[in-house]
C-alpha positions as MATLAB code, in Angstrom:
seq = 'MCASGAAAQDWETMETIGGAWDTEWGEVWVFQNGSRYDGNYSEDNGRFWLEFTDHVFEGYWAEDLSDVRCDVEYMGSWYWGRLELSNSDHFPGFLMRWGYCRAPVDRMWAFYERLPDGL';
ca = [
    -170.978 -186.370  -52.504;
    -172.954 -182.931  -52.859;
    -176.640 -183.456  -54.620;
    -176.585 -181.627  -58.024;
    -179.124 -179.766  -59.751;
    -181.638 -176.641  -59.283;
    -183.255 -178.279  -56.143;
    -180.205 -178.483  -54.666;
    -179.889 -176.069  -51.053;
    -177.637 -173.694  -52.149;
    -175.722 -172.192  -48.784;
    -174.422 -168.976  -49.729;
    -177.794 -167.965  -50.245;
    -179.132 -169.718  -47.252;
    -179.979 -166.913  -44.153;
    -178.988 -169.750  -41.820;
    -178.972 -172.731  -39.907;
    -179.339 -171.537  -36.696;
    -182.496 -172.976  -34.404;
    -184.279 -176.024  -33.212;
    -184.073 -179.207  -35.118;
    -185.977 -182.449  -35.651;
    -183.334 -184.688  -36.895;
    -182.937 -188.850  -37.347;
    -181.578 -189.041  -33.533;
    -183.668 -185.940  -31.898;
    -183.861 -182.628  -31.352;
    -180.961 -180.016  -32.441;
    -180.052 -176.753  -31.005;
    -178.029 -174.380  -33.592;
    -176.400 -171.060  -32.612;
    -175.057 -168.669  -34.465;
    -171.498 -167.934  -32.711;
    -169.908 -164.566  -34.895;
    -168.889 -166.507  -38.420;
    -169.415 -170.082  -37.154;
    -172.076 -171.852  -36.333;
    -172.304 -173.730  -32.405;
    -174.834 -176.729  -31.784;
    -175.709 -179.329  -29.151;
    -177.993 -182.226  -28.999;
    -178.928 -184.562  -26.079;
    -177.422 -187.696  -27.390;
    -174.079 -188.460  -25.417;
    -173.672 -184.622  -24.165;
    -173.377 -184.050  -27.395;
    -172.250 -180.561  -29.364;
    -170.200 -179.307  -32.879;
    -169.364 -176.572  -34.587;
    -169.397 -175.801  -38.251;
    -167.643 -172.656  -39.808;
    -168.747 -172.000  -43.929;
    -165.728 -172.068  -45.920;
    -165.032 -172.573  -49.509;
    -168.648 -173.263  -50.676;
    -169.372 -175.680  -47.870;
    -170.558 -175.664  -43.498;
    -167.519 -177.731  -41.997;
    -166.068 -178.594  -38.154;
    -165.911 -180.882  -35.841;
    -168.646 -182.928  -33.257;
    -167.409 -184.237  -29.896;
    -169.616 -186.359  -27.480;
    -168.587 -187.839  -24.003;
    -168.800 -191.387  -25.350;
    -169.074 -193.133  -28.595;
    -168.481 -195.759  -30.434;
    -164.797 -195.319  -31.357;
    -162.357 -193.526  -28.999;
    -160.021 -191.369  -30.758;
    -156.185 -190.992  -30.329;
    -156.090 -187.520  -29.174;
    -158.501 -185.515  -26.749;
    -160.278 -182.655  -28.640;
    -162.807 -180.569  -27.437;
    -162.514 -182.007  -24.034;
    -163.447 -185.659  -25.388;
    -161.455 -188.835  -26.508;
    -164.684 -189.804  -28.689;
    -164.963 -186.978  -31.521;
    -164.693 -186.367  -35.708;
    -164.985 -184.353  -38.576;
    -168.389 -182.672  -39.913;
    -169.129 -181.419  -43.376;
    -173.005 -179.867  -44.665;
    -173.646 -181.538  -47.927;
    -176.037 -179.884  -50.347;
    -179.345 -181.623  -50.142;
    -182.469 -181.987  -52.354;
    -184.760 -182.461  -49.256;
    -185.479 -178.917  -48.612;
    -186.087 -177.871  -45.663;
    -183.856 -180.269  -44.209;
    -180.046 -180.904  -45.112;
    -177.669 -183.872  -44.992;
    -174.823 -183.617  -42.905;
    -172.012 -186.220  -42.979;
    -169.675 -187.206  -40.353;
    -166.758 -189.533  -39.577;
    -165.187 -190.732  -36.357;
    -161.828 -189.256  -35.571;
    -159.846 -188.106  -38.270;
    -161.118 -190.406  -40.766;
    -163.264 -189.584  -44.070;
    -166.409 -187.836  -43.297;
    -168.434 -191.275  -44.828;
    -171.743 -191.609  -42.489;
    -175.487 -188.857  -43.050;
    -177.088 -187.126  -40.144;
    -180.471 -186.368  -41.853;
    -181.549 -183.092  -40.972;
    -185.485 -182.793  -41.149;
    -186.883 -179.599  -40.958;
    -186.554 -176.534  -38.631;
    -188.892 -177.067  -34.747;
    -190.621 -174.324  -33.423;
    -188.809 -171.375  -31.884;
    -188.998 -171.752  -28.179;
    -188.182 -175.448  -27.279;
];
């Protein structure tokens, strides 16, 4: 669910989500790769990708181990799920919605702020 109102982040005008971010689960690195973004984080060798479609960033995450094992392998792992960036009134941060396997994106991952370059 996206936040509404003038304070919400407008993804179409955001220059980039690339760079290092401080999140509730530690540091995350996001890199632009053509028309999509690839990211990684230290929790269980976590990785993800996102593409901007229909006014929202959508993609998938995968880890080497997670609470739920999926019935099919994806991104080289049995532990994966869907991702969706949500508009947020918590700028400069944002909320990443996520779920396990093919389940709805019903959980939140808070990105607080960008970290200095070079981390």
